[in-house]
Amino acid sequence: MLLDEDPATLIHHTIGNFNIQPDKLALGRINESLSTLQQARDLRVKEAESALKKLARNFSTLQSHHGETVASHNAADHASQILSLDTQKFRIAKTASDLEIEGERLEQELEGLKGKLQELEMQGVEGGEGERGKRELEDETLLKLKVYRSLGIDIESDGAGNYNKAVIRNDKKGDVHVVNIDPKFSRFFYANYFWQTMA
């Protein structure tokens, strides 16, 4: 016989020498970890499924709206609106260009009138050399009235010698403005207003 002891005894002693408790504890921890991971995985799957359902509902709603928009779109009306807007844009651009040209013309006319006024102011009440002898017999008020009249402004009196009304005529525009002169406003105010009205 090869073995002196009984095989069953040897096997029993061999099994007794094995320490399987740490392995059992390790397997227990592994099972717990697997269970935790499975729960976390299940939770994430549920969240993903919920998000997917929500996205599917949103997609369905957007698809429905898109279908309604496409069905209600009329290509002919759209083209007509674009053409109308282009025509309106062209008219606005032309009007702006015309206004700019008119503004430049009025600015040049205003500069000419200012130059004329400056020339008249430099000549003084008596006027130029050729007119000085003739105007010596006219008083200052009459001269001022003639200057105003030459600019298209008629000054009217109230009968008591007070000039409290001005009639401004703009022959180029065909406009007539009647201005009541109030002493509470300065001469500078009325001068600017007259220039603006004549421009």
PDB file of C-alpha atoms in Angstrom:
ATOM      1  CA  MET A   1       0.000   0.000   0.000  1.00  0.00           C
ATOM      2  CA  LEU A   2       1.395   3.412  -1.041  1.00  0.00           C
ATOM      3  CA  LEU A   3      -0.142   5.466   1.773  1.00  0.00           C
ATOM      4  CA  ASP A   4       0.299   4.670   5.405  1.00  0.00           C
ATOM      5  CA  GLU A   5      -2.880   6.490   6.418  1.00  0.00           C
ATOM      6  CA  ASP A   6      -6.426   6.025   5.323  1.00  0.00           C
ATOM      7  CA  PRO A   7      -7.237   8.177   2.224  1.00  0.00           C
ATOM      8  CA  ALA A   8     -10.414   9.438   3.815  1.00  0.00           C
ATOM      9  CA  THR A   9      -8.410  10.711   6.768  1.00  0.00           C
ATOM     10  CA  LEU A  10      -5.932  12.381   4.446  1.00  0.00           C
ATOM     11  CA  ILE A  11      -8.709  14.068   2.510  1.00  0.00           C
ATOM     12  CA  HIS A  12     -10.330  15.210   5.723  1.00  0.00           C
ATOM     13  CA  HIS A  13      -7.043  16.701   6.964  1.00  0.00           C
ATOM     14  CA  THR A  14      -6.429  18.344   3.589  1.00  0.00           C
ATOM     15  CA  ILE A  15      -9.864  19.967   3.606  1.00  0.00           C
ATOM     16  CA  GLY A  16      -9.269  21.150   7.143  1.00  0.00           C
ATOM     17  CA  ASN A  17      -6.029  22.824   6.130  1.00  0.00           C
ATOM     18  CA  PHE A  18      -7.809  24.979   3.511  1.00  0.00           C
ATOM     19  CA  ASN A  19      -8.988  28.453   4.700  1.00  0.00           C
ATOM     20  CA  ILE A  20     -11.894  29.316   2.410  1.00  0.00           C
ATOM     21  CA  GLN A  21     -13.502  31.974   4.647  1.00  0.00           C
ATOM     22  CA  PRO A  22     -11.649  34.943   2.997  1.00  0.00           C
ATOM     23  CA  ASP A  23     -12.652  33.609  -0.396  1.00  0.00           C
ATOM     24  CA  LYS A  24     -16.248  33.361   0.709  1.00  0.00           C
ATOM     25  CA  LEU A  25     -16.163  36.934   2.015  1.00  0.00           C
ATOM     26  CA  ALA A  26     -14.590  38.121  -1.247  1.00  0.00           C
ATOM     27  CA  LEU A  27     -17.285  36.347  -3.256  1.00  0.00           C
ATOM     28  CA  GLY A  28     -19.925  37.979  -1.043  1.00  0.00           C
ATOM     29  CA  ARG A  29     -18.473  41.422  -1.689  1.00  0.00           C
ATOM     30  CA  ILE A  30     -18.332  40.692  -5.413  1.00  0.00           C
ATOM     31  CA  ASN A  31     -21.969  39.622  -5.398  1.00  0.00           C
ATOM     32  CA  GLU A  32     -22.944  42.829  -3.549  1.00  0.00           C
ATOM     33  CA  SER A  33     -20.988  44.942  -6.045  1.00  0.00           C
ATOM     34  CA  LEU A  34     -22.632  43.129  -8.952  1.00  0.00           C
ATOM     35  CA  SER A  35     -26.035  43.686  -7.381  1.00  0.00           C
ATOM     36  CA  THR A  36     -25.303  47.422  -6.866  1.00  0.00           C
ATOM     37  CA  LEU A  37     -24.055  47.761 -10.435  1.00  0.00           C
ATOM     38  CA  GLN A  38     -27.131  45.981 -11.731  1.00  0.00           C
ATOM     39  CA  GLN A  39     -29.410  48.343  -9.798  1.00  0.00           C
ATOM     40  CA  ALA A  40     -27.517  51.392 -11.057  1.00  0.00           C
ATOM     41  CA  ARG A  41     -27.670  50.016 -14.599  1.00  0.00           C
ATOM     42  CA  ASP A  42     -31.414  49.403 -14.312  1.00  0.00           C
ATOM     43  CA  LEU A  43     -31.924  52.944 -12.992  1.00  0.00           C
ATOM     44  CA  ARG A  44     -29.934  54.460 -15.887  1.00  0.00           C
ATOM     45  CA  VAL A  45     -31.851  52.342 -18.375  1.00  0.00           C
ATOM     46  CA  LYS A  46     -35.167  53.595 -16.922  1.00  0.00           C
ATOM     47  CA  GLU A  47     -33.966  57.220 -17.091  1.00  0.00           C
ATOM     48  CA  ALA A  48     -32.815  56.730 -20.681  1.00  0.00           C
ATOM     49  CA  GLU A  49     -36.137  55.143 -21.625  1.00  0.00           C
ATOM     50  CA  SER A  50     -38.028  58.057 -20.010  1.00  0.00           C
ATOM     51  CA  ALA A  51     -35.888  60.618 -21.855  1.00  0.00           C
ATOM     52  CA  LEU A  52     -36.357  58.692 -25.100  1.00  0.00           C
ATOM     53  CA  LYS A  53     -40.143  58.714 -24.676  1.00  0.00           C
ATOM     54  CA  LYS A  54     -40.087  62.458 -23.985  1.00  0.00           C
ATOM     55  CA  LEU A  55     -37.965  63.081 -27.084  1.00  0.00           C
ATOM     56  CA  ALA A  56     -40.309  60.908 -29.124  1.00  0.00           C
ATOM     57  CA  ARG A  57     -43.309  62.988 -27.977  1.00  0.00           C
ATOM     58  CA  ASN A  58     -41.498  66.236 -28.796  1.00  0.00           C
ATOM     59  CA  PHE A  59     -40.497  64.877 -32.182  1.00  0.00           C
ATOM     60  CA  SER A  60     -44.079  63.871 -32.898  1.00  0.00           C
ATOM     61  CA  THR A  61     -45.345  67.350 -31.921  1.00  0.00           C
ATOM     62  CA  LEU A  62     -42.720  69.116 -34.042  1.00  0.00           C
ATOM     63  CA  GLN A  63     -43.417  66.798 -36.953  1.00  0.00           C
ATOM     64  CA  SER A  64     -47.116  67.611 -36.698  1.00  0.00           C
ATOM     65  CA  HIS A  65     -46.424  71.362 -36.612  1.00  0.00           C
ATOM     66  CA  HIS A  66     -44.069  71.029 -39.554  1.00  0.00           C
ATOM     67  CA  GLY A  67     -46.714  69.175 -41.522  1.00  0.00           C
ATOM     68  CA  GLU A  68     -49.291  71.874 -40.780  1.00  0.00           C
ATOM     69  CA  THR A  69     -46.857  74.622 -41.777  1.00  0.00           C
ATOM     70  CA  VAL A  70     -45.959  72.900 -45.035  1.00  0.00           C
ATOM     71  CA  ALA A  71     -49.636  72.282 -45.792  1.00  0.00           C
ATOM     72  CA  SER A  72     -50.575  75.930 -45.134  1.00  0.00           C
ATOM     73  CA  HIS A  73     -47.647  77.392 -47.135  1.00  0.00           C
ATOM     74  CA  ASN A  74     -48.662  78.951 -50.413  1.00  0.00           C
ATOM     75  CA  ALA A  75     -45.757  79.526 -52.789  1.00  0.00           C
ATOM     76  CA  ALA A  76     -47.746  81.946 -54.965  1.00  0.00           C
ATOM     77  CA  ASP A  77     -48.676  84.172 -52.011  1.00  0.00           C
ATOM     78  CA  HIS A  78     -45.084  84.126 -50.783  1.00  0.00           C
ATOM     79  CA  ALA A  79     -43.771  85.210 -54.201  1.00  0.00           C
ATOM     80  CA  SER A  80     -46.413  87.949 -54.359  1.00  0.00           C
ATOM     81  CA  GLN A  81     -45.399  89.264 -50.930  1.00  0.00           C
ATOM     82  CA  ILE A  82     -41.719  89.282 -51.910  1.00  0.00           C
ATOM     83  CA  LEU A  83     -42.525  91.216 -55.091  1.00  0.00           C
ATOM     84  CA  SER A  84     -44.632  93.713 -53.135  1.00  0.00           C
ATOM     85  CA  LEU A  85     -41.870  94.242 -50.580  1.00  0.00           C
ATOM     86  CA  ASP A  86     -39.275  94.735 -53.335  1.00  0.00           C
ATOM     87  CA  THR A  87     -41.501  97.324 -55.012  1.00  0.00           C
ATOM     88  CA  GLN A  88     -42.030  99.120 -51.706  1.00  0.00           C
ATOM     89  CA  LYS A  89     -38.286  99.068 -51.004  1.00  0.00           C
ATOM     90  CA  PHE A  90     -37.572 100.593 -54.436  1.00  0.00           C
ATOM     91  CA  ARG A  91     -40.131 103.354 -53.874  1.00  0.00           C
ATOM     92  CA  ILE A  92     -38.692 104.175 -50.452  1.00  0.00           C
ATOM     93  CA  ALA A  93     -35.158 104.301 -51.873  1.00  0.00           C
ATOM     94  CA  LYS A  94     -36.288 106.607 -54.695  1.00  0.00           C
ATOM     95  CA  THR A  95     -38.138 108.880 -52.267  1.00  0.00           C
ATOM     96  CA  ALA A  96     -35.071 109.058 -50.014  1.00  0.00           C
ATOM     97  CA  SER A  97     -32.892 109.940 -53.011  1.00  0.00           C
ATOM     98  CA  ASP A  98     -35.328 112.663 -54.134  1.00  0.00           C
ATOM     99  CA  LEU A  99     -35.447 114.102 -50.610  1.00  0.00           C
ATOM    100  CA  GLU A 100     -31.664 114.147 -50.428  1.00  0.00           C
ATOM    101  CA  ILE A 101     -31.434 116.018 -53.738  1.00  0.00           C
ATOM    102  CA  GLU A 102     -34.119 118.478 -52.617  1.00  0.00           C
ATOM    103  CA  GLY A 103     -32.292 119.000 -49.320  1.00  0.00           C
ATOM    104  CA  GLU A 104     -29.061 119.830 -51.142  1.00  0.00           C
ATOM    105  CA  ARG A 105     -30.922 122.292 -53.397  1.00  0.00           C
ATOM    106  CA  LEU A 106     -32.560 124.001 -50.435  1.00  0.00           C
ATOM    107  CA  GLU A 107     -29.222 124.186 -48.641  1.00  0.00           C
ATOM    108  CA  GLN A 108     -27.660 125.915 -51.646  1.00  0.00           C
ATOM    109  CA  GLU A 109     -30.610 128.296 -51.859  1.00  0.00           C
ATOM    110  CA  LEU A 110     -30.289 129.076 -48.156  1.00  0.00           C
ATOM    111  CA  GLU A 111     -26.590 129.836 -48.556  1.00  0.00           C
ATOM    112  CA  GLY A 112     -27.449 132.189 -51.425  1.00  0.00           C
ATOM    113  CA  LEU A 113     -30.049 133.988 -49.324  1.00  0.00           C
ATOM    114  CA  LYS A 114     -27.616 134.305 -46.420  1.00  0.00           C
ATOM    115  CA  GLY A 115     -25.055 135.792 -48.780  1.00  0.00           C
ATOM    116  CA  LYS A 116     -27.659 138.228 -50.070  1.00  0.00           C
ATOM    117  CA  LEU A 117     -28.588 139.227 -46.536  1.00  0.00           C
ATOM    118  CA  GLN A 118     -24.947 139.707 -45.599  1.00  0.00           C
ATOM    119  CA  GLU A 119     -24.475 141.889 -48.662  1.00  0.00           C
ATOM    120  CA  LEU A 120     -27.506 143.974 -47.720  1.00  0.00           C
ATOM    121  CA  GLU A 121     -26.265 144.317 -44.141  1.00  0.00           C
ATOM    122  CA  MET A 122     -22.826 145.453 -45.374  1.00  0.00           C
ATOM    123  CA  GLN A 123     -24.451 148.051 -47.604  1.00  0.00           C
ATOM    124  CA  GLY A 124     -26.321 149.378 -44.596  1.00  0.00           C
ATOM    125  CA  VAL A 125     -29.544 151.297 -44.596  1.00  0.00           C
ATOM    126  CA  GLU A 126     -28.408 153.575 -47.410  1.00  0.00           C
ATOM    127  CA  GLY A 127     -27.652 150.717 -49.808  1.00  0.00           C
ATOM    128  CA  GLY A 128     -25.037 150.799 -52.594  1.00  0.00           C
ATOM    129  CA  GLU A 129     -23.393 153.868 -54.034  1.00  0.00           C
ATOM    130  CA  GLY A 130     -25.841 154.047 -56.931  1.00  0.00           C
ATOM    131  CA  GLU A 131     -28.869 153.994 -54.675  1.00  0.00           C
ATOM    132  CA  ARG A 132     -27.533 156.128 -51.840  1.00  0.00           C
ATOM    133  CA  GLY A 133     -28.723 159.458 -53.209  1.00  0.00           C
ATOM    134  CA  LYS A 134     -32.164 158.103 -53.892  1.00  0.00           C
ATOM    135  CA  ARG A 135     -32.535 156.459 -50.487  1.00  0.00           C
ATOM    136  CA  GLU A 136     -31.418 159.481 -48.529  1.00  0.00           C
ATOM    137  CA  LEU A 137     -35.036 160.685 -48.612  1.00  0.00           C
ATOM    138  CA  GLU A 138     -36.413 157.417 -47.233  1.00  0.00           C
ATOM    139  CA  ASP A 139     -36.449 156.646 -43.568  1.00  0.00           C
ATOM    140  CA  GLU A 140     -35.078 153.533 -41.877  1.00  0.00           C
ATOM    141  CA  THR A 141     -38.463 151.837 -41.481  1.00  0.00           C
ATOM    142  CA  LEU A 142     -39.291 152.148 -45.180  1.00  0.00           C
ATOM    143  CA  LEU A 143     -35.923 150.741 -46.128  1.00  0.00           C
ATOM    144  CA  LYS A 144     -36.422 147.741 -43.855  1.00  0.00           C
ATOM    145  CA  LEU A 145     -39.853 147.139 -45.347  1.00  0.00           C
ATOM    146  CA  LYS A 146     -38.375 147.197 -48.862  1.00  0.00           C
ATOM    147  CA  VAL A 147     -35.640 144.771 -47.867  1.00  0.00           C
ATOM    148  CA  TYR A 148     -38.209 142.404 -46.394  1.00  0.00           C
ATOM    149  CA  ARG A 149     -40.404 142.765 -49.472  1.00  0.00           C
ATOM    150  CA  SER A 150     -37.468 141.931 -51.743  1.00  0.00           C
ATOM    151  CA  LEU A 151     -37.087 138.679 -49.797  1.00  0.00           C
ATOM    152  CA  GLY A 152     -40.780 137.850 -50.160  1.00  0.00           C
ATOM    153  CA  ILE A 153     -41.859 139.123 -46.724  1.00  0.00           C
ATOM    154  CA  ASP A 154     -44.620 141.723 -46.303  1.00  0.00           C
ATOM    155  CA  ILE A 155     -44.858 143.403 -42.898  1.00  0.00           C
ATOM    156  CA  GLU A 156     -48.299 144.706 -41.886  1.00  0.00           C
ATOM    157  CA  SER A 157     -49.087 147.221 -39.178  1.00  0.00           C
ATOM    158  CA  ASP A 158     -52.014 147.293 -36.823  1.00  0.00           C
ATOM    159  CA  GLY A 159     -52.939 150.882 -37.727  1.00  0.00           C
ATOM    160  CA  ALA A 160     -51.205 152.317 -34.660  1.00  0.00           C
ATOM    161  CA  GLY A 161     -47.736 152.116 -36.161  1.00  0.00           C
ATOM    162  CA  ASN A 162     -46.899 148.757 -34.638  1.00  0.00           C
ATOM    163  CA  TYR A 163     -45.793 146.063 -37.067  1.00  0.00           C
ATOM    164  CA  ASN A 164     -47.132 142.859 -35.603  1.00  0.00           C
ATOM    165  CA  LYS A 165     -47.833 140.633 -38.610  1.00  0.00           C
ATOM    166  CA  ALA A 166     -45.626 139.186 -41.368  1.00  0.00           C
ATOM    167  CA  VAL A 167     -46.782 137.494 -44.570  1.00  0.00           C
ATOM    168  CA  ILE A 168     -44.061 135.236 -45.982  1.00  0.00           C
ATOM    169  CA  ARG A 169     -44.406 134.126 -49.603  1.00  0.00           C
ATOM    170  CA  ASN A 170     -42.362 131.334 -51.141  1.00  0.00           C
ATOM    171  CA  ASP A 171     -42.950 131.535 -54.896  1.00  0.00           C
ATOM    172  CA  LYS A 172     -40.919 128.402 -55.610  1.00  0.00           C
ATOM    173  CA  LYS A 173     -43.100 126.271 -53.358  1.00  0.00           C
ATOM    174  CA  GLY A 174     -46.269 128.301 -53.779  1.00  0.00           C
ATOM    175  CA  ASP A 175     -46.582 128.635 -50.007  1.00  0.00           C
ATOM    176  CA  VAL A 176     -47.875 131.602 -47.996  1.00  0.00           C
ATOM    177  CA  HIS A 177     -47.294 131.807 -44.218  1.00  0.00           C
ATOM    178  CA  VAL A 178     -48.842 134.414 -41.926  1.00  0.00           C
ATOM    179  CA  VAL A 179     -46.865 135.022 -38.734  1.00  0.00           C
ATOM    180  CA  ASN A 180     -48.129 137.073 -35.803  1.00  0.00           C
ATOM    181  CA  ILE A 181     -45.143 138.800 -34.218  1.00  0.00           C
ATOM    182  CA  ASP A 182     -45.156 138.551 -30.438  1.00  0.00           C
ATOM    183  CA  PRO A 183     -42.718 140.789 -28.496  1.00  0.00           C
ATOM    184  CA  LYS A 184     -41.995 137.995 -26.022  1.00  0.00           C
ATOM    185  CA  PHE A 185     -39.968 136.181 -28.710  1.00  0.00           C
ATOM    186  CA  SER A 186     -36.558 137.511 -29.756  1.00  0.00           C
ATOM    187  CA  ARG A 187     -35.622 138.901 -33.155  1.00  0.00           C
ATOM    188  CA  PHE A 188     -33.168 136.047 -33.517  1.00  0.00           C
ATOM    189  CA  PHE A 189     -36.040 133.553 -33.185  1.00  0.00           C
ATOM    190  CA  TYR A 190     -38.095 135.259 -35.900  1.00  0.00           C
ATOM    191  CA  ALA A 191     -35.055 135.639 -38.179  1.00  0.00           C
ATOM    192  CA  ASN A 192     -34.367 131.900 -38.016  1.00  0.00           C
ATOM    193  CA  TYR A 193     -38.062 131.114 -38.547  1.00  0.00           C
ATOM    194  CA  PHE A 194     -38.223 133.406 -41.603  1.00  0.00           C
ATOM    195  CA  TRP A 195     -35.155 131.741 -43.133  1.00  0.00           C
ATOM    196  CA  GLN A 196     -36.570 128.284 -42.580  1.00  0.00           C
ATOM    197  CA  THR A 197     -39.902 129.293 -44.109  1.00  0.00           C
ATOM    198  CA  MET A 198     -38.281 130.855 -47.178  1.00  0.00           C
ATOM    199  CA  ALA A 199     -35.912 127.912 -47.735  1.00  0.00           C
TER     200      ALA A 199
END
